[in-house]
Amino acid sequence: MSFTAKELLTKRGVKLTSQRLVITEYLMQTYEHPTADEILAAVAEKLPMALSRATVYNTLKTLVDAGVIREVLTEPGRTRYDANTSEHHHFVDVKSGRIVDIPQEMLPDIQKVLGDKYNVKSYTVTFYGDLNEDSK
Amino acid sequence: MSFTAKELLTKRGVKLTSQRLVITEYLMQTYEHPTADEILAAVAEKLPMALSRATVYNTLKTLVDAGVIREVLTEPGRTRYDANTSEHHHFVDVKSGRIVDIPQEMLPDIQKVLGDKYNVKSYTVTFYGDLNEDSK
DNA sequence: ACCCAATTTAGATTTAGTCTAAATACAGAC
DNA sequence: GTCTGTATTTAGACTAAATCTAAATTGGGT
Ligand SMILES: [Mn+2]
Ligand SMILES: [Mn+2]
Ligand SMILES: [Zn+2]
Ligand SMILES: [Zn+2]
């Protein structure tokens, strides 16, 4: 049930290029939530050719639009990216900066609590605090 | 029970200057959630002297640190500011871009749902959707 | 193999935000 | 009310994230 990067891109109608593959693969195998610059640094060395910043940003936008990855906003001024596209939320460990996933099911159903004045299409919850030491 | 900007700054130990006063007053009387540039544009004309961008950013940081205002992050790359410092969350009307306040009490208690692995100090919920027409 | 639209590229540009060092202003001491 | 030291403000340079541009490249369908 778990797709390869190649299968995922094909399934979502994204044309295959080596840049798109390696960026998608990188995001699928990390549990961190890297920024565009972090992705560029990590992925550049895996590619035989040069990788331009414009391509990283173009690719990330393409992947977000295609639903292959999502943006994560936890702090001002830096957009992070996440290959986990299931509905989930984030916990920021304020000491280490680590960002861990919180599945939708861990939260009570707040989709409906706002009543009919607000037509909620989506929502995000970001928690800030300390992660107790037994962190995976 | 409602403080003036001057009283609030004094109470929080922030030295009074005309720039800080006019920025605080502006934020206290708007229900929008303006960016630094929007604040600069709105406030510059109310001051007899010039107002520099550095001062706007310095002042906003001072006010956030003193707890007079808070930052609001709803979209990548733009930090917004809010004189409503009560614990509350935000609803973004995706059509108009308007951001409205959602009081903490409207939500079920999700402070405690994460169990003891996560020590939650604060959390923010941002909703995206449509506001039904009777918007104030 | 050929072709062409889609993609990538390097570098310029934009924009939010920070930094610097000199000028100014507030607030407490007198 | 004046003095005075420190905090604040200023203009403008600078940094860093993200976007744009126009030329070069690519890869997938024929
Ligand atoms: Mn910026
Ligand atoms: Mn940026
Ligand atoms: Zn995540
Ligand atoms: Zn608010």
mmCIF file with all atom_site columns, C-alpha atoms in Angstrom, chain A residues 56-130:
data_model
loop_
_atom_site.group_PDB
_atom_site.id
_atom_site.type_symbol
_atom_site.label_atom_id
_atom_site.label_alt_id
_atom_site.label_comp_id
_atom_site.label_asym_id
_atom_site.label_entity_id
_atom_site.label_seq_id
_atom_site.pdbx_PDB_ins_code
_atom_site.Cartn_x
_atom_site.Cartn_y
_atom_site.Cartn_z
_atom_site.occupancy
_atom_site.B_iso_or_equiv
_atom_site.pdbx_formal_charge
_atom_site.auth_seq_id
_atom_site.auth_comp_id
_atom_site.auth_asym_id
_atom_site.auth_atom_id
_atom_site.pdbx_PDB_model_num
ATOM 1  C CA . VAL A 1 56  ? 13.629  23.451 -5.947 1.00 0.00 ? 56  VAL A CA 1
ATOM 2  C CA . TYR A 1 57  ? 10.962  26.094 -5.453 1.00 0.00 ? 57  TYR A CA 1
ATOM 3  C CA . ASN A 1 58  ? 9.204   25.228 -8.727 1.00 0.00 ? 58  ASN A CA 1
ATOM 4  C CA . THR A 1 59  ? 9.216   21.550 -7.837 1.00 0.00 ? 59  THR A CA 1
ATOM 5  C CA . LEU A 1 60  ? 7.944   22.101 -4.319 1.00 0.00 ? 60  LEU A CA 1
ATOM 6  C CA . LYS A 1 61  ? 5.067   24.185 -5.668 1.00 0.00 ? 61  LYS A CA 1
ATOM 7  C CA . THR A 1 62  ? 4.285   21.547 -8.279 1.00 0.00 ? 62  THR A CA 1
ATOM 8  C CA . LEU A 1 63  ? 4.285   18.822 -5.645 1.00 0.00 ? 63  LEU A CA 1
ATOM 9  C CA . VAL A 1 64  ? 2.091   20.828 -3.278 1.00 0.00 ? 64  VAL A CA 1
ATOM 10 C CA . ASP A 1 65  ? -0.395  21.588 -6.058 1.00 0.00 ? 65  ASP A CA 1
ATOM 11 C CA . ALA A 1 66  ? -0.477  17.919 -7.038 1.00 0.00 ? 66  ALA A CA 1
ATOM 12 C CA . GLY A 1 67  ? -1.065  16.850 -3.436 1.00 0.00 ? 67  GLY A CA 1
ATOM 13 C CA . VAL A 1 68  ? 2.170   14.888 -3.204 1.00 0.00 ? 68  VAL A CA 1
ATOM 14 C CA . ILE A 1 69  ? 3.466   16.971 -0.301 1.00 0.00 ? 69  ILE A CA 1
ATOM 15 C CA . ARG A 1 70  ? 2.192   19.774 1.929  1.00 0.00 ? 70  ARG A CA 1
ATOM 16 C CA . GLU A 1 71  ? 3.473   23.003 3.397  1.00 0.00 ? 71  GLU A CA 1
ATOM 17 C CA . VAL A 1 72  ? 3.955   23.323 7.132  1.00 0.00 ? 72  VAL A CA 1
ATOM 18 C CA . LEU A 1 73  ? 3.961   26.750 8.805  1.00 0.00 ? 73  LEU A CA 1
ATOM 19 C CA . THR A 1 74  ? 5.216   26.725 12.353 1.00 0.00 ? 74  THR A CA 1
ATOM 20 C CA . GLU A 1 75  ? 7.348   29.824 12.591 1.00 0.00 ? 75  GLU A CA 1
ATOM 21 C CA . PRO A 1 76  ? 7.522   33.189 10.838 1.00 0.00 ? 76  PRO A CA 1
ATOM 22 C CA . GLY A 1 77  ? 9.390   33.411 7.574  1.00 0.00 ? 77  GLY A CA 1
ATOM 23 C CA . ARG A 1 78  ? 10.259  29.792 6.840  1.00 0.00 ? 78  ARG A CA 1
ATOM 24 C CA . THR A 1 79  ? 8.057   27.429 4.915  1.00 0.00 ? 79  THR A CA 1
ATOM 25 C CA . ARG A 1 80  ? 8.618   23.755 5.621  1.00 0.00 ? 80  ARG A CA 1
ATOM 26 C CA . TYR A 1 81  ? 7.604   20.723 3.570  1.00 0.00 ? 81  TYR A CA 1
ATOM 27 C CA . ASP A 1 82  ? 6.135   17.385 4.524  1.00 0.00 ? 82  ASP A CA 1
ATOM 28 C CA . ALA A 1 83  ? 5.568   14.229 2.474  1.00 0.00 ? 83  ALA A CA 1
ATOM 29 C CA . ASN A 1 84  ? 3.004   13.068 5.008  1.00 0.00 ? 84  ASN A CA 1
ATOM 30 C CA . THR A 1 85  ? -0.193  14.171 3.306  1.00 0.00 ? 85  THR A CA 1
ATOM 31 C CA . SER A 1 86  ? -2.592  12.473 5.663  1.00 0.00 ? 86  SER A CA 1
ATOM 32 C CA . GLU A 1 87  ? -4.650  14.960 7.654  1.00 0.00 ? 87  GLU A CA 1
ATOM 33 C CA . HIS A 1 88  ? -2.496  15.647 10.632 1.00 0.00 ? 88  HIS A CA 1
ATOM 34 C CA . HIS A 1 89  ? -1.156  18.405 12.854 1.00 0.00 ? 89  HIS A CA 1
ATOM 35 C CA . HIS A 1 90  ? 2.184   19.333 14.364 1.00 0.00 ? 90  HIS A CA 1
ATOM 36 C CA . PHE A 1 91  ? 3.909   19.470 17.683 1.00 0.00 ? 91  PHE A CA 1
ATOM 37 C CA . VAL A 1 92  ? 6.961   21.738 17.886 1.00 0.00 ? 92  VAL A CA 1
ATOM 38 C CA . ASP A 1 93  ? 9.462   20.845 20.573 1.00 0.00 ? 93  ASP A CA 1
ATOM 39 C CA . VAL A 1 94  ? 10.529  24.344 21.525 1.00 0.00 ? 94  VAL A CA 1
ATOM 40 C CA . LYS A 1 95  ? 13.893  23.202 22.900 1.00 0.00 ? 95  LYS A CA 1
ATOM 41 C CA . SER A 1 96  ? 15.164  21.185 19.929 1.00 0.00 ? 96  SER A CA 1
ATOM 42 C CA . GLY A 1 97  ? 13.019  22.706 17.203 1.00 0.00 ? 97  GLY A CA 1
ATOM 43 C CA . ARG A 1 98  ? 11.936  19.208 16.224 1.00 0.00 ? 98  ARG A CA 1
ATOM 44 C CA . ILE A 1 99  ? 8.518   18.998 14.614 1.00 0.00 ? 99  ILE A CA 1
ATOM 45 C CA . VAL A 1 100 ? 6.571   15.794 15.048 1.00 0.00 ? 100 VAL A CA 1
ATOM 46 C CA . ASP A 1 101 ? 3.311   14.673 13.492 1.00 0.00 ? 101 ASP A CA 1
ATOM 47 C CA . ILE A 1 102 ? 0.059   14.503 15.443 1.00 0.00 ? 102 ILE A CA 1
ATOM 48 C CA . PRO A 1 103 ? -2.553  12.403 13.643 1.00 0.00 ? 103 PRO A CA 1
ATOM 49 C CA . GLN A 1 104 ? -5.999  13.909 13.189 1.00 0.00 ? 104 GLN A CA 1
ATOM 50 C CA . GLU A 1 105 ? -7.478  11.067 15.262 1.00 0.00 ? 105 GLU A CA 1
ATOM 51 C CA . MET A 1 106 ? -5.599  12.165 18.361 1.00 0.00 ? 106 MET A CA 1
ATOM 52 C CA . LEU A 1 107 ? -7.747  15.290 18.516 1.00 0.00 ? 107 LEU A CA 1
ATOM 53 C CA . PRO A 1 108 ? -11.419 15.539 19.424 1.00 0.00 ? 108 PRO A CA 1
ATOM 54 C CA . ASP A 1 109 ? -13.624 16.376 16.448 1.00 0.00 ? 109 ASP A CA 1
ATOM 55 C CA . ILE A 1 110 ? -13.266 20.127 16.155 1.00 0.00 ? 110 ILE A CA 1
ATOM 56 C CA . GLN A 1 111 ? -14.343 20.153 12.525 1.00 0.00 ? 111 GLN A CA 1
ATOM 57 C CA . LYS A 1 112 ? -17.932 20.754 13.517 1.00 0.00 ? 112 LYS A CA 1
ATOM 58 C CA . VAL A 1 113 ? -17.726 22.844 16.644 1.00 0.00 ? 113 VAL A CA 1
ATOM 59 C CA . LEU A 1 114 ? -17.885 26.237 14.962 1.00 0.00 ? 114 LEU A CA 1
ATOM 60 C CA . GLY A 1 115 ? -21.514 25.978 13.946 1.00 0.00 ? 115 GLY A CA 1
ATOM 61 C CA . ASP A 1 116 ? -23.016 27.194 10.686 1.00 0.00 ? 116 ASP A CA 1
ATOM 62 C CA . LYS A 1 117 ? -21.589 30.682 10.661 1.00 0.00 ? 117 LYS A CA 1
ATOM 63 C CA . TYR A 1 118 ? -18.237 29.238 9.663  1.00 0.00 ? 118 TYR A CA 1
ATOM 64 C CA . ASN A 1 119 ? -17.908 26.807 6.802  1.00 0.00 ? 119 ASN A CA 1
ATOM 65 C CA . VAL A 1 120 ? -14.645 25.056 7.694  1.00 0.00 ? 120 VAL A CA 1
ATOM 66 C CA . LYS A 1 121 ? -12.774 23.515 4.766  1.00 0.00 ? 121 LYS A CA 1
ATOM 67 C CA . SER A 1 122 ? -9.619  22.670 6.657  1.00 0.00 ? 122 SER A CA 1
ATOM 68 C CA . TYR A 1 123 ? -7.794  23.559 9.797  1.00 0.00 ? 123 TYR A CA 1
ATOM 69 C CA . THR A 1 124 ? -4.366  23.189 11.283 1.00 0.00 ? 124 THR A CA 1
ATOM 70 C CA . VAL A 1 125 ? -3.363  22.850 14.889 1.00 0.00 ? 125 VAL A CA 1
ATOM 71 C CA . THR A 1 126 ? 0.183   23.617 15.950 1.00 0.00 ? 126 THR A CA 1
ATOM 72 C CA . PHE A 1 127 ? 1.277   22.736 19.454 1.00 0.00 ? 127 PHE A CA 1
ATOM 73 C CA . TYR A 1 128 ? 4.341   24.228 21.135 1.00 0.00 ? 128 TYR A CA 1
ATOM 74 C CA . GLY A 1 129 ? 5.917   22.602 24.174 1.00 0.00 ? 129 GLY A CA 1
ATOM 75 C CA . ASP A 1 130 ? 8.362   19.983 25.369 1.00 0.00 ? 130 ASP A CA 1
#
